[in-house]
Amino acid sequence: MSSKNKYVQLYNTITDRIKNGDYSVGDKLPTELDFANEYGCSRQTVRQALAKLESDKIIYKVQGSGSFISDSALPLKKTMRIAVITTYISTYIFPSILRGIETTSTSAGYSILLKATNNSIAKEHDILENISAHDVDGVIVEGTKTALPNPNLTFYRSLADSNIPLVFFNGYYPQLLETKHSNILYVVTDDYQGGYELTSDLIRKGHTSIGGIFKSDDIQGMRRFSGYMDALVNNHIPVNDEHVLWFNTETKFGISQQLSQSCLPEECTAVVCYNDEITLQAFELINFQNKKITALRSFDGTISPQQCNLDFYSLQHPKEILGLQATKKLIGLMNGDTEKSTVLSWE
């Protein structure tokens, strides 16, 4: 763990102890040396944590006397704020998801602190570093590049350890679910089943050479590919590596170029696409160059069949319902209720 992560973790531990009543307003905190010995960290780490506590007006220092709990620490008992961390905000399916979150939060008396990572691990780090028990009562979050190892899991664990519940939507980090935390949940769509159903539909229509375009750096892409692959295998159709095109966050706007350089458009009669954003790029190339492909299948339901002159279908994403469900579960956790993760069917 980096020294920066250590002081944030200590900061969250102290705020958690304030919320639990271990320290009250006016109480004197242990010395730097006492904290360092208790938590097995350096005095520099303690000094940084105390400096952040003072900056957030949770404690105040008296020269020659020590650090004391401030009156401003009282809001730690309830901020009535929810942090919402999403990859993007204003494009594609996200406004509808956020509408579900906002409607449910507002009706329960909560305000929203909205942040976007742009699917950047570095940006996610900066956001998480500045969120604490002093700021919010809970967090709704879409994981960043969830198929990859992530250096920010320590922040999430620290928040959970500080009794800040976390509800992930769309994508989550499986490693966090392997811990003892009962206040980390997810609400997602059944991406495996979606991939399986779309591919099976194409097979029923007589297609035996079916390509796929999938995202490699998030858990949704991997599970949609897994469903696609199993549908082929279960119908005794070989999986051809050359018929699967992979992209990631940084290359997602170059699908047309990738397709033009692959054999997929020349050898496949149908393609399962990761989502509608990718489908539009694929369709543009297919339509322009009159490729062999006659059918497309996709996810999210933002394209009408009239926009595509091929055999086309896109599963409807339960966008607003997903946001509503995630928020309801978070509020339940914040109220001390027992909640479980949910996998939503495609509409």
Short mmCIF file of C-alpha atoms in Angstrom, two decimals:
data_model
loop_
_atom_site.label_atom_id
_atom_site.label_comp_id
_atom_site.label_asym_id
_atom_site.label_seq_id
_atom_site.Cartn_x
_atom_site.Cartn_y
_atom_site.Cartn_z
CA MET A 1 0.00 0.00 0.00
CA SER A 2 1.39 3.47 -0.88
CA SER A 3 1.95 6.04 1.87
CA LYS A 4 -0.78 8.14 0.30
CA ASN A 5 -3.27 5.29 0.61
CA LYS A 6 -2.17 4.65 4.20
CA TYR A 7 -2.95 8.15 5.42
CA VAL A 8 -6.35 8.11 3.68
CA GLN A 9 -7.11 4.78 5.32
CA LEU A 10 -6.11 6.16 8.74
CA TYR A 11 -8.22 9.26 8.09
CA ASN A 12 -11.25 7.06 7.35
CA THR A 13 -10.57 4.93 10.44
CA ILE A 14 -10.55 7.97 12.72
CA THR A 15 -13.73 9.40 11.18
CA ASP A 16 -15.33 5.99 11.59
CA ARG A 17 -14.43 6.01 15.30
CA ILE A 18 -16.02 9.45 15.62
CA LYS A 19 -19.22 8.19 13.97
CA ASN A 20 -19.26 5.19 16.32
CA GLY A 21 -18.95 7.43 19.38
CA ASP A 22 -15.40 6.47 20.35
CA TYR A 23 -14.58 10.18 20.26
CA SER A 24 -16.99 13.01 21.09
CA VAL A 25 -16.88 16.74 20.44
CA GLY A 26 -14.16 18.30 22.57
CA ASP A 27 -12.31 15.03 23.19
CA LYS A 28 -8.55 15.10 22.86
CA LEU A 29 -7.12 12.67 20.30
CA PRO A 30 -4.14 10.42 21.03
CA THR A 31 -0.71 11.78 20.12
CA GLU A 32 0.96 11.15 16.79
CA LEU A 33 3.20 8.57 18.46
CA ASP A 34 0.23 6.81 20.08
CA PHE A 35 -1.60 6.59 16.72
CA ALA A 36 1.56 5.37 14.98
CA ASN A 37 2.02 2.59 17.55
CA GLU A 38 -1.68 1.62 17.54
CA TYR A 39 -1.98 1.32 13.76
CA GLY A 40 1.57 0.28 12.89
CA CYS A 41 2.31 3.23 10.62
CA SER A 42 4.82 6.06 10.51
CA ARG A 43 4.38 9.37 12.29
CA GLN A 44 4.46 11.02 8.85
CA THR A 45 1.36 9.01 7.86
CA VAL A 46 -0.37 10.06 11.10
CA ARG A 47 0.61 13.67 10.51
CA GLN A 48 -0.90 13.61 7.01
CA ALA A 49 -4.15 12.04 8.27
CA LEU A 50 -4.46 14.62 11.06
CA ALA A 51 -3.75 17.43 8.60
CA LYS A 52 -6.63 16.26 6.40
CA LEU A 53 -8.91 15.96 9.45
CA GLU A 54 -8.01 19.53 10.37
CA SER A 55 -8.50 20.73 6.79
CA ASP A 56 -11.97 19.15 6.78
CA LYS A 57 -12.67 20.87 10.13
CA ILE A 58 -13.24 17.55 11.89
CA ILE A 59 -10.53 18.36 14.42
CA TYR A 60 -8.74 21.49 15.58
CA LYS A 61 -5.26 21.83 17.04
CA VAL A 62 -4.22 23.78 20.13
CA GLN A 63 -0.56 24.71 20.22
CA GLY A 64 1.16 22.75 22.94
CA SER A 65 -1.99 20.82 23.90
CA GLY A 66 -2.80 18.51 20.99
CA SER A 67 -5.71 17.77 18.62
CA PHE A 68 -9.39 17.90 19.61
CA ILE A 69 -12.68 16.88 18.03
CA SER A 70 -14.43 19.88 16.49
CA ASP A 71 -18.12 20.81 16.54
CA SER A 72 -17.96 20.34 12.76
CA ALA A 73 -17.56 16.59 13.30
CA LEU A 74 -21.23 16.32 14.24
CA PRO A 75 -22.43 16.05 10.60
CA LEU A 76 -20.46 12.79 10.37
CA LYS A 77 -23.46 11.13 11.94
CA LYS A 78 -25.50 11.89 8.79
CA THR A 79 -24.56 13.96 5.75
CA MET A 80 -27.68 13.18 3.67
CA ARG A 81 -25.40 13.05 0.63
CA ILE A 82 -24.68 10.19 -1.78
CA ALA A 83 -21.61 10.13 -4.00
CA VAL A 84 -22.35 8.90 -7.53
CA ILE A 85 -19.24 7.95 -9.50
CA THR A 86 -19.88 6.97 -13.09
CA THR A 87 -17.64 6.54 -16.12
CA TYR A 88 -19.53 9.12 -18.17
CA ILE A 89 -22.38 11.52 -17.44
CA SER A 90 -24.04 13.21 -20.39
CA THR A 91 -23.84 10.65 -23.20
CA TYR A 92 -25.44 7.40 -24.31
CA ILE A 93 -27.40 5.47 -21.61
CA PHE A 94 -26.01 7.38 -18.63
CA PRO A 95 -28.58 10.23 -18.39
CA SER A 96 -31.36 7.64 -17.95
CA ILE A 97 -29.41 5.73 -15.28
CA LEU A 98 -28.69 8.98 -13.45
CA ARG A 99 -32.36 9.95 -13.65
CA GLY A 100 -33.27 6.76 -11.79
CA ILE A 101 -30.62 7.48 -9.17
CA GLU A 102 -31.63 11.12 -8.74
CA THR A 103 -35.36 10.44 -8.52
CA THR A 104 -34.93 7.81 -5.81
CA SER A 105 -32.30 9.78 -3.88
CA THR A 106 -34.30 13.00 -3.87
CA SER A 107 -37.50 11.31 -2.71
CA ALA A 108 -35.55 9.87 0.25
CA GLY A 109 -34.13 13.29 1.16
CA TYR A 110 -30.59 12.77 -0.19
CA SER A 111 -28.58 15.06 -2.42
CA ILE A 112 -26.04 13.78 -4.95
CA LEU A 113 -22.33 14.44 -5.31
CA LEU A 114 -21.76 13.52 -8.98
CA LYS A 115 -18.35 12.63 -10.39
CA ALA A 116 -17.16 11.07 -13.68
CA THR A 117 -13.98 9.04 -14.20
CA ASN A 118 -14.09 9.00 -18.02
CA ASN A 119 -13.14 5.35 -17.50
CA SER A 120 -9.69 6.44 -16.30
CA ILE A 121 -8.06 4.63 -13.38
CA ALA A 122 -6.04 7.77 -12.57
CA LYS A 123 -9.18 9.91 -12.49
CA GLU A 124 -10.94 7.31 -10.35
CA HIS A 125 -7.99 7.49 -7.93
CA ASP A 126 -8.28 11.28 -7.63
CA ILE A 127 -12.03 11.10 -6.98
CA LEU A 128 -11.79 8.36 -4.36
CA GLU A 129 -8.91 10.05 -2.58
CA ASN A 130 -11.16 13.03 -1.89
CA ILE A 131 -14.24 11.14 -0.68
CA SER A 132 -14.56 10.38 3.01
CA ALA A 133 -17.09 9.66 5.74
CA HIS A 134 -17.23 13.41 6.31
CA ASP A 135 -18.57 13.94 2.78
CA VAL A 136 -21.16 11.23 2.13
CA ASP A 137 -23.24 8.48 3.71
CA GLY A 138 -22.89 6.07 0.78
CA VAL A 139 -21.49 5.61 -2.71
CA ILE A 140 -23.06 4.43 -5.98
CA VAL A 141 -20.30 3.65 -8.43
CA GLU A 142 -19.64 2.23 -11.87
CA GLY A 143 -16.27 0.52 -11.78
CA THR A 144 -13.49 1.65 -14.08
CA LYS A 145 -11.97 -0.93 -16.47
CA THR A 146 -13.35 -3.71 -14.28
CA ALA A 147 -11.74 -6.55 -16.25
CA LEU A 148 -8.26 -5.29 -15.36
CA PRO A 149 -6.28 -5.26 -12.10
CA ASN A 150 -7.10 -2.02 -10.29
CA PRO A 151 -4.83 -0.15 -7.86
CA ASN A 152 -7.76 1.74 -6.31
CA LEU A 153 -9.39 -1.17 -4.49
CA THR A 154 -7.75 -0.07 -1.24
CA PHE A 155 -9.84 3.11 -1.32
CA TYR A 156 -13.04 1.12 -1.74
CA ARG A 157 -12.13 -1.23 1.09
CA SER A 158 -11.28 1.72 3.29
CA LEU A 159 -14.67 3.30 2.66
CA ALA A 160 -16.42 0.01 3.42
CA ASP A 161 -14.36 -0.36 6.60
CA SER A 162 -15.59 3.11 7.59
CA ASN A 163 -19.21 1.91 7.31
CA ILE A 164 -19.75 3.69 4.00
CA PRO A 165 -21.83 1.28 1.89
CA LEU A 166 -20.98 0.83 -1.79
CA VAL A 167 -23.34 -0.23 -4.55
CA PHE A 168 -21.78 -0.84 -7.97
CA PHE A 169 -23.77 -0.67 -11.20
CA ASN A 170 -23.02 -1.95 -14.72
CA GLY A 171 -19.53 -3.13 -13.75
CA TYR A 172 -17.88 -4.05 -10.46
CA TYR A 173 -14.64 -5.51 -9.12
CA PRO A 174 -15.01 -9.23 -8.32
CA GLN A 175 -12.09 -8.99 -5.85
CA LEU A 176 -14.14 -6.71 -3.59
CA LEU A 177 -16.93 -9.29 -3.41
CA GLU A 178 -14.46 -11.86 -2.12
CA THR A 179 -13.95 -9.87 1.10
CA LYS A 180 -15.92 -9.99 4.34
CA HIS A 181 -17.72 -6.72 3.60
CA SER A 182 -21.52 -7.06 3.62
CA ASN A 183 -21.91 -3.40 2.62
CA ILE A 184 -20.54 -3.86 -0.92
CA LEU A 185 -23.17 -4.89 -3.49
CA TYR A 186 -23.86 -4.60 -7.21
CA VAL A 187 -26.81 -4.13 -9.56
CA VAL A 188 -25.98 -5.23 -13.12
CA THR A 189 -27.57 -6.64 -16.24
CA ASP A 190 -27.21 -10.32 -17.10
CA ASP A 191 -24.47 -9.80 -19.67
CA TYR A 192 -23.64 -13.47 -20.09
CA GLN A 193 -27.26 -14.36 -20.83
CA GLY A 194 -27.57 -11.42 -23.21
CA GLY A 195 -24.59 -12.59 -25.25
CA TYR A 196 -25.92 -16.14 -25.25
CA GLU A 197 -29.45 -15.14 -26.36
CA LEU A 198 -28.32 -12.82 -29.18
CA THR A 199 -25.95 -15.42 -30.60
CA SER A 200 -28.51 -18.20 -30.27
CA ASP A 201 -31.05 -16.08 -32.15
CA LEU A 202 -28.65 -15.71 -35.07
CA ILE A 203 -27.97 -19.47 -35.07
CA ARG A 204 -31.73 -20.17 -35.18
CA LYS A 205 -31.90 -17.94 -38.25
CA GLY A 206 -29.35 -20.11 -40.03
CA HIS A 207 -26.10 -18.23 -39.44
CA THR A 208 -23.09 -20.45 -38.82
CA SER A 209 -20.31 -17.91 -39.32
CA ILE A 210 -20.96 -15.34 -36.58
CA GLY A 211 -18.44 -12.67 -35.66
CA GLY A 212 -18.17 -10.73 -32.43
CA ILE A 213 -16.92 -7.30 -31.37
CA PHE A 214 -16.27 -7.07 -27.62
CA LYS A 215 -14.65 -4.75 -25.09
CA SER A 216 -11.64 -6.24 -23.35
CA ASP A 217 -11.18 -3.94 -20.34
CA ASP A 218 -14.53 -4.23 -18.59
CA ILE A 219 -16.40 -7.12 -17.04
CA GLN A 220 -19.47 -6.54 -19.23
CA GLY A 221 -17.47 -7.16 -22.38
CA MET A 222 -15.91 -10.32 -21.03
CA ARG A 223 -19.25 -11.77 -19.95
CA ARG A 224 -20.98 -10.88 -23.20
CA PHE A 225 -18.17 -12.63 -25.04
CA SER A 226 -18.51 -15.63 -22.73
CA GLY A 227 -22.22 -15.92 -23.58
CA TYR A 228 -21.46 -15.58 -27.30
CA MET A 229 -18.77 -18.26 -27.11
CA ASP A 230 -20.90 -20.74 -25.15
CA ALA A 231 -23.82 -20.33 -27.57
CA LEU A 232 -21.51 -21.27 -30.45
CA VAL A 233 -19.98 -24.22 -28.60
CA ASN A 234 -23.35 -25.55 -27.41
CA ASN A 235 -24.57 -25.49 -31.02
CA HIS A 236 -21.43 -27.26 -32.30
CA ILE A 237 -20.12 -24.19 -34.12
CA PRO A 238 -16.35 -23.68 -33.85
CA VAL A 239 -15.10 -20.48 -32.20
CA ASN A 240 -12.81 -18.75 -34.69
CA ASP A 241 -10.33 -16.30 -33.11
CA GLU A 242 -10.15 -14.32 -36.34
CA HIS A 243 -13.89 -13.68 -36.17
CA VAL A 244 -13.63 -11.89 -32.80
CA LEU A 245 -12.48 -8.27 -32.75
CA TRP A 246 -11.39 -6.81 -29.41
CA PHE A 247 -11.23 -3.13 -28.44
CA ASN A 248 -10.75 -1.14 -25.24
CA THR A 249 -11.56 2.31 -23.86
CA GLU A 250 -8.73 3.94 -25.78
CA THR A 251 -9.48 2.27 -29.13
CA LYS A 252 -13.28 2.24 -29.17
CA PHE A 253 -13.56 5.02 -31.76
CA GLY A 254 -11.46 3.11 -34.28
CA ILE A 255 -13.78 0.13 -34.85
CA SER A 256 -14.33 0.90 -38.54
CA GLN A 257 -10.60 0.89 -39.20
CA GLN A 258 -10.09 -2.31 -37.20
CA LEU A 259 -12.91 -4.00 -39.09
CA SER A 260 -11.53 -2.94 -42.46
CA GLN A 261 -8.22 -4.57 -41.58
CA SER A 262 -9.73 -7.87 -40.41
CA CYS A 263 -11.24 -10.83 -42.22
CA LEU A 264 -14.43 -10.68 -40.15
CA PRO A 265 -16.55 -8.65 -42.64
CA GLU A 266 -15.52 -10.92 -45.53
CA GLU A 267 -16.12 -14.27 -43.82
CA CYS A 268 -19.04 -13.69 -41.39
CA THR A 269 -22.71 -13.31 -42.23
CA ALA A 270 -23.67 -11.90 -38.81
CA VAL A 271 -22.01 -10.03 -35.93
CA VAL A 272 -22.77 -9.64 -32.23
CA CYS A 273 -21.62 -6.19 -31.09
CA TYR A 274 -20.68 -5.07 -27.58
CA ASN A 275 -23.20 -2.20 -27.63
CA ASP A 276 -25.02 0.22 -29.91
CA GLU A 277 -22.17 2.74 -30.01
CA ILE A 278 -19.98 0.04 -31.54
CA THR A 279 -22.81 -1.20 -33.79
CA LEU A 280 -23.12 2.21 -35.46
CA GLN A 281 -19.43 2.17 -36.34
CA ALA A 282 -19.64 -1.38 -37.66
CA PHE A 283 -22.76 -0.63 -39.68
CA GLU A 284 -21.12 2.41 -41.27
CA LEU A 285 -18.29 0.27 -42.65
CA ILE A 286 -20.57 -2.60 -43.69
CA ASN A 287 -23.02 -0.27 -45.43
CA PHE A 288 -20.28 1.70 -47.19
CA GLN A 289 -18.33 -1.30 -48.46
CA ASN A 290 -21.26 -3.69 -49.06
CA LYS A 291 -19.80 -6.49 -46.96
CA LYS A 292 -21.11 -10.04 -46.60
CA ILE A 293 -22.78 -9.33 -43.24
CA THR A 294 -26.59 -9.36 -43.32
CA ALA A 295 -27.44 -9.34 -39.59
CA LEU A 296 -26.32 -7.42 -36.51
CA ARG A 297 -27.16 -7.98 -32.84
CA SER A 298 -26.37 -5.54 -30.08
CA PHE A 299 -26.98 -4.31 -26.53
CA ASP A 300 -28.69 -1.26 -24.97
CA GLY A 301 -31.63 -0.59 -27.32
CA THR A 302 -30.70 2.95 -28.39
CA ILE A 303 -30.93 2.19 -32.14
CA SER A 304 -34.25 1.59 -33.85
CA PRO A 305 -34.45 -1.12 -36.54
CA GLN A 306 -35.38 1.63 -39.04
CA GLN A 307 -31.85 3.08 -38.69
CA CYS A 308 -30.36 -0.12 -40.04
CA ASN A 309 -31.17 -1.77 -43.39
CA LEU A 310 -29.90 -5.14 -42.12
CA ASP A 311 -31.57 -7.75 -39.94
CA PHE A 312 -30.98 -5.89 -36.68
CA TYR A 313 -32.00 -6.24 -33.04
CA SER A 314 -30.67 -4.65 -29.84
CA LEU A 315 -31.54 -5.74 -26.31
CA GLN A 316 -33.19 -2.99 -24.25
CA HIS A 317 -31.08 -1.86 -21.30
CA PRO A 318 -33.18 -1.35 -18.12
CA LYS A 319 -31.43 1.96 -17.62
CA GLU A 320 -33.69 3.89 -15.27
CA ILE A 321 -34.70 0.76 -13.35
CA LEU A 322 -31.03 -0.07 -12.81
CA GLY A 323 -30.39 3.38 -11.31
CA LEU A 324 -33.49 3.12 -9.15
CA GLN A 325 -32.59 -0.35 -7.87
CA ALA A 326 -29.00 0.62 -7.06
CA THR A 327 -30.17 3.63 -5.07
CA LYS A 328 -32.84 1.70 -3.18
CA LYS A 329 -30.27 -0.88 -2.14
CA LEU A 330 -27.81 1.78 -1.04
CA ILE A 331 -30.45 3.54 1.08
CA GLY A 332 -31.36 0.18 2.60
CA LEU A 333 -27.72 -0.45 3.53
CA MET A 334 -27.39 3.05 4.99
CA ASN A 335 -30.48 2.34 7.13
CA GLY A 336 -28.95 -0.89 8.41
CA ASP A 337 -31.08 -3.24 6.30
CA THR A 338 -29.79 -6.48 4.79
CA GLU A 339 -29.55 -6.18 1.01
CA LYS A 340 -28.35 -8.51 -1.75
CA SER A 341 -26.79 -7.95 -5.15
CA THR A 342 -29.14 -8.08 -8.13
CA VAL A 343 -28.77 -9.20 -11.75
CA LEU A 344 -31.41 -7.63 -14.00
CA SER A 345 -32.79 -9.29 -17.12
CA TRP A 346 -32.61 -7.50 -20.44
CA GLU A 347 -35.95 -6.02 -21.44
#
